[in-house]
XYZ file of C-alpha atoms in Angstrom:
625
model
C 54.648 1.365 -8.090
C 54.321 -2.231 -7.046
C 50.788 -1.571 -5.484
C 49.468 0.004 -8.591
C 50.893 -2.779 -10.941
C 49.737 -5.975 -9.111
C 45.904 -5.600 -9.639
C 46.572 -5.146 -13.360
C 46.639 -7.872 -16.082
C 50.075 -9.627 -16.292
C 50.755 -11.170 -19.717
C 51.751 -14.745 -19.673
C 54.509 -14.707 -22.333
C 57.273 -13.145 -20.507
C 57.204 -15.493 -17.509
C 55.755 -18.611 -19.290
C 53.170 -19.237 -16.542
C 49.906 -20.925 -16.994
C 46.588 -19.609 -15.425
C 46.485 -21.724 -12.306
C 50.152 -20.798 -11.548
C 49.481 -16.987 -12.330
C 46.514 -17.140 -9.985
C 48.607 -18.630 -7.133
C 51.500 -16.179 -7.758
C 49.117 -13.237 -7.543
C 47.472 -14.440 -4.407
C 50.697 -14.861 -2.708
C 51.880 -11.493 -3.776
C 48.614 -9.864 -2.665
C 49.054 -11.435 0.828
C 52.572 -10.122 1.119
C 51.551 -6.492 0.294
C 48.687 -6.603 2.649
C 51.070 -7.870 5.412
C 53.650 -5.199 4.818
C 51.032 -2.324 4.703
C 49.462 -3.758 7.746
C 52.671 -3.710 9.674
C 53.211 -0.016 8.832
C 49.955 0.926 10.524
C 49.976 -1.550 13.437
C 53.527 -1.288 14.536
C 54.234 1.112 17.558
C 55.421 4.778 16.785
C 54.086 4.528 13.311
C 52.162 7.889 13.277
C 54.653 9.723 10.931
C 54.523 6.792 8.432
C 50.644 7.065 8.581
C 50.810 10.744 7.885
C 52.917 10.060 5.029
C 51.027 7.343 3.393
C 47.613 8.745 4.175
C 48.061 12.397 3.210
C 45.419 13.310 0.667
C 47.133 16.408 -0.597
C 50.576 18.103 -0.532
C 50.904 20.135 2.626
C 52.444 23.563 2.759
C 55.778 23.899 4.559
C 55.440 24.579 8.175
C 51.709 23.406 8.415
C 52.522 20.134 10.083
C 54.427 22.053 12.717
C 51.420 24.427 13.309
C 49.054 21.458 13.585
C 51.446 19.995 16.204
C 51.664 23.117 18.319
C 48.492 22.220 20.178
C 49.626 18.628 20.484
C 47.505 17.279 17.838
C 47.900 15.780 14.313
C 46.780 17.193 10.981
C 43.381 15.684 9.973
C 41.433 15.737 6.771
C 39.684 18.799 5.344
C 36.512 16.698 5.260
C 36.281 16.145 9.021
C 33.060 17.078 10.300
C 32.902 19.879 13.030
C 33.468 18.792 16.586
C 30.648 18.531 19.049
C 30.106 21.560 21.353
C 32.497 21.894 24.108
C 31.628 20.350 27.581
C 30.827 22.616 30.380
C 34.184 22.098 32.133
C 36.696 20.628 29.934
C 40.021 19.441 31.222
C 43.075 21.406 30.476
C 45.390 19.657 27.975
C 42.482 18.300 25.851
C 43.183 18.043 22.147
C 41.595 20.562 19.884
C 40.922 18.695 16.625
C 40.328 20.877 13.659
C 41.014 21.116 9.917
C 44.630 20.572 9.016
C 45.416 24.099 7.647
C 42.530 26.515 7.861
C 40.378 25.698 10.817
C 41.040 25.150 14.510
C 37.953 24.717 16.557
C 37.875 24.165 20.257
C 36.899 20.824 21.855
C 38.617 21.427 25.198
C 41.104 23.750 26.762
C 44.259 23.905 24.823
C 47.219 23.029 26.970
C 50.254 25.232 27.356
C 53.399 23.834 25.720
C 55.088 24.296 29.092
C 52.497 24.702 31.848
C 52.989 27.569 34.317
C 51.385 25.607 37.215
C 49.925 22.375 38.412
C 47.634 20.572 35.886
C 43.904 21.175 36.675
C 41.170 18.542 36.860
C 38.203 19.112 34.886
C 34.708 17.606 35.268
C 34.431 15.909 32.016
C 36.074 12.737 30.938
C 39.887 12.959 30.805
C 41.150 13.734 27.288
C 43.760 11.686 25.662
C 47.284 13.054 26.655
C 48.918 14.914 23.782
C 51.899 13.229 22.150
C 54.392 15.533 23.696
C 57.311 14.027 21.573
C 55.539 15.121 18.445
C 55.759 18.853 19.256
C 58.548 20.233 17.324
C 58.555 23.747 18.673
C 57.663 25.223 22.233
C 57.356 28.789 23.568
C 58.571 28.992 27.068
C 55.936 31.569 28.407
C 57.476 31.524 32.009
C 60.901 32.550 30.650
C 59.246 35.271 28.541
C 57.456 36.715 31.530
C 60.595 36.613 33.587
C 62.340 38.825 31.140
C 59.833 41.609 31.419
C 61.432 44.514 33.455
C 58.194 45.940 34.885
C 54.834 44.453 36.135
C 52.410 44.266 33.208
C 49.696 46.417 35.082
C 52.408 48.714 36.577
C 52.759 49.765 40.189
C 50.144 51.407 42.300
C 50.903 54.676 43.944
C 49.748 55.733 47.379
C 45.966 56.376 46.592
C 45.648 58.342 49.838
C 47.591 61.174 48.169
C 45.122 64.029 47.433
C 46.910 64.771 43.984
C 46.138 61.239 42.961
C 42.498 61.112 43.881
C 41.225 63.012 40.808
C 43.435 61.010 38.359
C 42.162 57.831 39.994
C 38.526 59.071 39.526
C 39.188 59.849 35.847
C 40.700 56.485 35.279
C 37.741 54.807 36.934
C 35.376 56.866 34.591
C 37.293 55.484 31.615
C 36.913 52.080 33.038
C 33.099 52.502 33.420
C 32.818 53.630 29.837
C 34.641 50.370 28.735
C 32.296 48.327 30.840
C 29.290 50.113 29.414
C 30.501 49.658 25.835
C 31.273 46.069 26.514
C 27.946 45.133 28.244
C 25.883 46.557 25.471
C 27.884 44.857 22.855
C 27.433 41.522 24.770
C 23.792 42.129 25.223
C 22.756 43.161 21.607
C 25.531 41.927 19.317
C 27.560 39.328 20.913
C 29.676 37.383 18.318
C 28.873 39.983 15.497
C 31.753 42.292 14.596
C 30.429 45.453 15.906
C 27.330 46.879 17.804
C 24.832 49.116 16.356
C 23.615 50.886 19.468
C 20.638 52.843 17.989
C 19.019 49.854 16.514
C 20.362 47.502 19.252
C 21.598 44.868 16.931
C 24.962 43.641 15.479
C 26.846 44.596 12.360
C 29.018 42.155 10.222
C 30.253 43.937 7.258
C 32.433 42.338 4.503
C 35.882 43.568 5.521
C 36.820 40.439 7.452
C 35.948 37.749 5.003
C 33.351 36.053 7.146
C 35.304 36.191 10.420
C 33.191 37.269 13.401
C 33.692 38.726 16.770
C 35.988 41.723 15.800
C 34.903 43.663 18.884
C 35.609 40.640 21.154
C 39.112 40.094 19.973
C 39.793 43.825 19.820
C 38.732 44.105 23.466
C 40.524 41.317 24.959
C 43.648 43.230 26.087
C 41.746 46.320 27.121
C 39.415 44.247 29.410
C 42.575 42.438 30.960
C 44.364 45.844 31.357
C 41.357 47.419 33.181
C 40.952 44.309 35.289
C 37.504 43.652 34.132
C 37.904 40.008 35.007
C 34.432 38.832 34.478
C 34.069 40.521 31.087
C 37.599 39.189 30.004
C 36.440 35.627 30.934
C 33.350 36.143 28.786
C 35.448 37.201 25.816
C 38.001 34.320 26.221
C 35.081 31.813 26.332
C 33.750 33.090 23.102
C 37.125 32.745 21.370
C 37.528 29.194 22.744
C 33.971 28.101 21.751
C 32.855 30.172 18.964
C 35.728 31.805 17.018
C 35.937 29.599 14.027
C 38.349 30.133 11.006
C 36.471 27.911 8.397
C 35.392 31.133 6.533
C 35.416 31.713 2.752
C 34.914 35.382 2.064
C 37.388 38.090 0.946
C 39.075 39.886 3.802
C 41.408 42.828 4.185
C 44.883 41.515 4.830
C 45.657 44.747 6.887
C 42.547 44.748 9.040
C 42.559 41.102 9.832
C 46.230 41.446 10.717
C 46.005 44.451 13.024
C 42.702 43.603 14.805
C 42.500 39.725 14.826
C 46.147 38.651 14.655
C 47.322 41.617 16.799
C 44.458 41.021 19.378
C 45.204 37.338 19.629
C 48.959 37.837 19.940
C 48.468 40.347 22.624
C 45.943 38.256 24.581
C 48.413 35.259 24.592
C 51.281 37.449 25.801
C 49.344 38.971 28.629
C 47.734 35.612 29.736
C 49.606 32.716 28.355
C 46.533 31.061 27.222
C 47.418 28.660 24.466
C 44.123 28.971 22.537
C 45.150 32.602 21.636
C 48.512 31.568 20.328
C 47.163 28.620 18.240
C 44.333 30.609 16.690
C 46.627 33.553 15.815
C 49.132 31.190 14.012
C 46.222 29.422 12.133
C 44.750 32.706 11.122
C 48.203 33.940 10.013
C 48.483 30.949 7.751
C 45.282 31.934 5.892
C 46.862 35.263 5.063
C 49.903 33.865 3.306
C 48.443 33.416 -0.110
C 48.239 37.341 -0.354
C 52.012 37.394 -0.633
C 52.071 35.172 -3.781
C 52.818 37.986 -6.158
C 55.936 38.443 -8.456
C 57.604 40.904 -6.048
C 56.246 39.416 -2.870
C 54.451 42.699 -1.964
C 50.963 41.361 -0.805
C 47.822 42.243 -2.319
C 45.379 44.078 -0.064
C 42.553 41.573 -0.239
C 42.923 37.850 0.281
C 40.199 35.146 -0.554
C 39.909 32.796 2.394
C 38.172 30.108 0.131
C 40.401 29.885 -2.836
C 43.702 31.052 -1.108
C 44.143 33.715 -3.744
C 44.024 37.469 -4.083
C 40.723 38.936 -4.032
C 39.205 39.350 -7.563
C 38.360 42.989 -6.952
C 41.976 43.868 -6.489
C 43.421 41.662 -9.406
C 44.666 44.833 -11.221
C 44.983 47.351 -8.428
C 47.970 48.510 -6.366
C 48.972 47.691 -2.882
C 48.836 50.390 -0.341
C 51.903 51.367 1.669
C 50.009 51.567 4.988
C 48.615 48.086 4.551
C 51.634 46.079 3.361
C 53.955 48.217 5.503
C 51.974 47.417 8.722
C 52.589 43.709 9.056
C 56.123 43.542 10.362
C 55.413 43.583 14.049
C 52.766 40.966 13.995
C 54.455 38.661 11.575
C 57.748 38.517 13.536
C 55.676 37.553 16.628
C 53.833 34.714 14.574
C 57.371 33.389 13.695
C 58.331 33.710 17.418
C 55.513 31.843 18.622
C 55.297 29.098 15.814
C 58.889 28.385 14.980
C 57.941 28.740 11.239
C 60.136 31.205 9.612
C 57.840 31.927 6.695
C 56.042 34.814 8.487
C 59.307 36.721 9.129
C 60.504 35.948 5.622
C 57.466 37.547 4.135
C 57.980 40.830 5.885
C 61.691 40.818 5.479
C 61.071 40.787 1.723
C 58.740 43.756 2.029
C 61.399 45.593 3.881
C 64.013 44.679 1.123
C 61.830 45.863 -1.675
C 61.025 49.189 0.030
C 64.775 49.653 0.957
C 65.991 49.174 -2.643
C 63.350 51.082 -4.616
C 63.942 54.699 -5.644
C 62.109 57.068 -3.508
C 61.061 60.451 -4.957
C 62.875 63.081 -2.656
C 63.247 60.476 -0.074
C 59.515 60.174 0.243
C 57.384 57.006 0.053
C 54.220 57.248 -2.265
C 51.137 55.523 -1.108
C 50.663 53.081 -4.044
C 52.838 50.327 -5.232
C 52.384 47.678 -7.902
C 52.858 44.187 -6.536
C 53.628 42.956 -10.067
C 56.305 45.453 -11.186
C 57.560 46.592 -7.897
C 57.207 50.265 -9.087
C 55.302 53.220 -7.590
C 52.030 53.760 -9.266
C 51.497 57.381 -8.457
C 53.368 60.010 -6.363
C 50.861 60.704 -3.761
C 52.315 60.902 -0.242
C 50.521 61.005 3.002
C 51.295 60.582 6.619
C 47.631 60.123 7.274
C 45.394 57.587 5.521
C 47.123 55.238 3.100
C 50.666 55.951 4.417
C 50.404 56.464 8.205
C 51.272 53.064 9.996
C 54.114 52.234 7.619
C 56.212 54.924 9.385
C 54.858 53.968 12.832
C 55.963 50.405 12.328
C 59.590 51.487 11.283
C 60.204 53.082 14.560
C 58.288 50.473 16.515
C 60.236 47.728 14.796
C 63.459 49.292 16.112
C 61.987 49.535 19.523
C 60.499 45.990 19.531
C 63.792 44.560 18.494
C 65.418 45.942 21.804
C 66.995 48.596 19.513
C 68.885 46.048 17.276
C 66.960 46.589 14.077
C 69.179 49.313 12.754
C 67.680 49.037 9.283
C 64.322 50.056 10.513
C 65.722 52.884 12.685
C 67.688 54.333 9.697
C 64.633 54.123 7.374
C 62.534 55.810 9.917
C 64.802 58.813 10.384
C 65.445 59.152 6.767
C 61.752 59.255 6.016
C 61.072 61.636 8.796
C 63.633 64.060 7.505
C 62.092 63.944 4.047
C 58.613 64.439 5.667
C 59.825 67.525 7.432
C 61.501 69.021 4.562
C 58.614 68.497 2.039
C 55.325 68.133 3.904
C 55.584 69.894 7.381
C 54.137 73.480 7.341
C 53.116 76.217 9.774
C 49.972 78.088 9.069
C 49.690 81.959 9.339
C 48.084 81.349 12.703
C 51.124 79.376 13.948
C 49.729 75.872 13.748
C 52.179 73.224 12.619
C 50.746 70.470 10.300
C 51.660 67.673 7.958
C 50.277 68.427 4.402
C 49.717 65.837 1.738
C 51.909 65.636 -1.418
C 50.718 65.097 -4.913
C 53.689 65.003 -7.349
C 55.231 68.043 -5.784
C 51.876 69.900 -5.174
C 50.726 70.264 -1.596
C 47.231 69.740 -0.344
C 47.124 71.968 2.807
C 45.015 69.492 4.839
C 45.599 67.077 7.618
C 43.487 63.985 8.359
C 42.532 62.787 11.798
C 44.415 59.693 11.054
C 47.591 61.733 10.708
C 47.248 63.068 14.275
C 49.094 59.773 15.500
C 52.126 61.357 14.249
C 52.582 63.564 17.253
C 52.947 60.377 19.550
C 55.080 58.593 16.986
C 57.631 61.526 16.664
C 57.675 61.843 20.444
C 58.334 58.059 20.636
C 61.277 58.260 18.330
C 62.766 61.441 19.635
C 64.771 59.572 22.330
C 66.974 57.745 19.755
C 67.517 60.552 17.323
C 70.741 62.196 16.787
C 71.725 64.336 19.783
C 71.206 67.666 17.958
C 67.738 66.460 16.867
C 66.185 65.078 19.913
C 64.913 68.401 21.365
C 63.786 69.361 17.853
C 61.680 66.330 17.420
C 60.222 66.668 20.829
C 59.023 70.119 20.033
C 57.777 69.153 16.677
C 55.664 66.332 18.232
C 54.212 68.805 20.730
C 53.278 71.368 18.040
C 51.588 68.807 15.855
C 49.683 67.466 18.755
C 48.597 71.029 19.595
C 47.260 71.396 16.131
C 45.225 68.257 16.460
C 43.871 69.433 19.731
C 42.780 72.669 18.058
C 40.803 70.672 15.405
C 38.808 69.389 18.417
C 38.547 72.703 20.206
C 37.283 74.580 17.108
C 34.110 72.299 16.780
C 30.932 72.585 18.680
C 31.133 69.151 20.055
C 34.913 69.438 21.071
C 35.512 66.351 18.975
C 37.622 66.479 15.752
C 36.567 66.153 12.226
C 37.658 63.397 9.852
C 40.000 66.024 8.014
C 40.664 69.548 8.426
C 42.254 72.235 6.204
C 44.582 75.298 6.338
C 43.498 77.634 3.529
C 41.226 80.688 2.812
C 41.901 82.051 6.143
C 40.288 79.032 7.930
C 42.668 76.774 9.920
C 42.176 73.313 11.511
C 38.512 72.984 10.506
C 36.826 70.882 7.831
C 35.471 72.743 4.823
C 32.789 70.292 3.817
C 30.228 68.110 5.491
C 31.641 64.925 4.077
C 34.779 65.525 6.221
C 32.988 66.693 9.368
C 32.167 63.325 10.843
C 33.767 61.670 13.912
C 33.755 57.908 14.104
C 35.226 57.350 17.625
C 38.658 57.657 16.345
C 41.859 57.292 18.672
C 44.734 59.043 17.116
C 44.369 62.428 18.934
C 44.156 60.745 22.453
C 47.053 58.372 21.350
C 49.414 61.402 21.006
C 48.034 62.680 24.217
C 49.247 59.593 26.007
C 52.681 59.602 24.546
C 53.234 63.270 25.165
C 52.085 62.847 28.732
C 54.580 60.044 29.384
C 57.439 61.887 27.899
C 56.777 65.327 29.400
C 54.316 64.925 32.293
C 52.876 68.234 31.197
C 49.290 68.269 32.772
C 47.805 69.886 29.620
C 47.772 66.496 28.029
C 45.648 65.006 30.803
C 43.347 68.075 30.667
C 42.861 67.749 26.949
C 42.163 63.942 27.451
C 39.660 64.705 29.968
C 37.897 67.057 27.566
C 37.635 64.296 25.002
C 36.112 62.005 27.794
C 33.456 64.629 28.574
C 32.738 65.177 24.915
C 32.266 61.398 24.257
C 29.891 61.173 27.242
C 27.913 64.106 26.052
C 27.667 63.487 22.183
C 28.482 59.839 21.674
C 27.103 57.869 24.489
C 23.596 56.527 23.744
C 21.196 54.224 25.638
C 22.843 51.179 24.311
C 26.522 51.915 23.667
C 28.763 54.612 22.043
C 28.150 55.856 18.512
C 30.010 58.043 16.057
C 28.353 61.282 14.971
C 27.786 62.833 11.595
C 28.726 66.388 12.172
C 31.170 67.744 14.893
C 30.043 71.245 14.116
C 26.384 70.697 15.143
C 25.454 71.162 18.735
C 23.021 68.384 18.453
C 24.652 65.988 16.026
C 23.052 62.782 14.548
C 24.552 59.451 15.323
C 25.966 57.056 12.771
C 24.838 53.965 14.689
C 28.303 52.228 14.822
C 30.354 51.413 17.866
C 33.599 50.673 16.143
C 35.674 47.842 17.583
C 38.661 50.162 17.620
C 36.903 52.424 20.111
C 37.303 49.690 22.673
C 40.754 48.553 21.409
C 42.461 51.908 21.087
C 40.352 55.013 22.119
C 39.510 53.709 25.612
C 42.789 52.073 26.105
C 44.881 55.154 25.384
C 42.502 57.250 27.632
C 42.967 54.669 30.480
C 46.743 54.778 30.053
C 46.743 58.525 29.999
C 45.320 58.400 33.540
C 47.612 55.509 34.657
C 51.208 55.138 35.866
C 53.787 55.269 33.233
C 55.075 51.838 33.926
C 51.568 50.217 33.059
C 52.541 48.432 29.762
C 55.869 50.081 30.118
C 57.527 51.111 26.828
C 60.816 49.294 28.110
C 58.626 45.975 27.681
C 55.879 46.763 25.169
C 55.133 48.449 21.781
C 51.548 48.930 20.499
C 50.441 47.817 17.019
C 48.572 50.173 15.130
C 45.321 48.859 16.671
C 46.871 49.442 20.133
C 47.414 45.878 20.881
C 50.549 45.549 23.046
C 53.413 43.365 21.658
C 56.523 42.576 23.817
C 60.006 43.902 23.218
C 62.457 41.223 22.341
C 64.606 40.959 25.459
C 66.043 37.556 24.467
C 69.250 37.232 22.307
C 68.302 33.830 21.174
C 64.887 34.946 19.719
C 64.112 34.622 16.223
C 62.904 38.286 16.198
C 66.490 39.307 16.059
C 66.666 38.500 12.346
C 66.983 42.176 11.432
C 70.440 42.843 13.056
C 72.975 44.581 11.052
């Protein structure tokens, strides 16, 4: 308060001073204040005092920690963008950016704990980060030492005749990935997706101005397939061109599973610090979506205002969206030391655990204001799917300590089997949709992931249920294969019905399209790993051949508009999830089981591998009961 009062008018009467005396007193006092403040900014080790006195606004909890992860200090929102990166920056160079929302690269971000000797760059050496200011570190070497299998698995004797066909099939999938990537790089680099017919890029509005969705979705697939040159191209783009200073409205769900998931996976596979820091910074930008009366997030977040999207101000939140944050947000806390991410998803879990559920089922829509279900529509396909997936995967990712997730999963699966699972007159097992007690006898392509999910969870079911769930998983996967086999293209429709004597086929053109979706081959991969029944590799190869025949174009892969046409039209979109999921699951189907071993990794719903928590000291054990 003294600083504010001194420049003001001081009345003479209380002190009885004359004008010359007052002038001398004020002059002395001003000099004293200047000396004191100068000492604060000039004395050694005063950086924390400087941040305190020069802060232009109130910072959110944890943001200073985030800013220091890369060995940097928070800076003003008004700081101009940094200059382009030098050709060969030195590892350890600081990455100045905006304090909260933007992290732009000026040089290589150093690892908190380097895994090898420090390299020398060609540019002028950057200032050494203030290591004493780093409040949290992630020991990457210790993490890698806890993995029980090599990330890329072990190689079998390739001279064996039985392996030669599988190796050729795997190499074919790798060639498809290279082709998809090279055309994206040539015609759409930096855009969200490639349009192969018009040979240009597509941005869309789903990501709030974020770019490069295909790049970030492809990082771990390129690494897994050992496409080293292509991976370096992708990494360089993230370092140089992936900026977070965007101001649009974004889907919380899509940004989380594609961008956050892709960056987290890339960090865990490589240890490159740039992926970790950008994942955390982007995660911070999603936090305003949780500012609701219940803590259930809205589906849309406005990156500019930090509020909900205006379009969803009165709408419900979708189960599959707010229920598919748990894996990524626990890892954001693991890598940042900031508990806020884990706290947000723990609260979602609490709300869902305590709310009444009709017949044990989880409806698809919930009010983030009242915390009540909005309507009783239940689906294991779109709107509900990945919520159930994240329950069983939370159990597995916790090294089987999150018993709450395990119990919620098996209770939900029992209700699904009781009320939704049906068998058609032709003997096909399917999962119907439930609308207030009335069944729609259809199954979406998105629901075909459930065969793999049920197979994945069968191992930890009650002893008398294990074989039953394995058989259920196999029967559902067979039904989804039939939806492919009964089309002219041998690719499956968006949705298929079981009525009027027609089974596993779409009944209208609006449901007959195929957009390079992965769910069916995802289930093939899980069933192959569990049973080693060669039928799953045969079915997977049928998909490869169908993709090559009907979806490959001169400049990339495209979805098709009608799977029942022998000469279908293309939709001119190479979806980013085709590179993240479809091709990755096909590659794993023709690889050894310990490549990304399930003992070490779980896949998020965009097929980005996240590590199982093998450390008792980890913050990810927060759900033990």
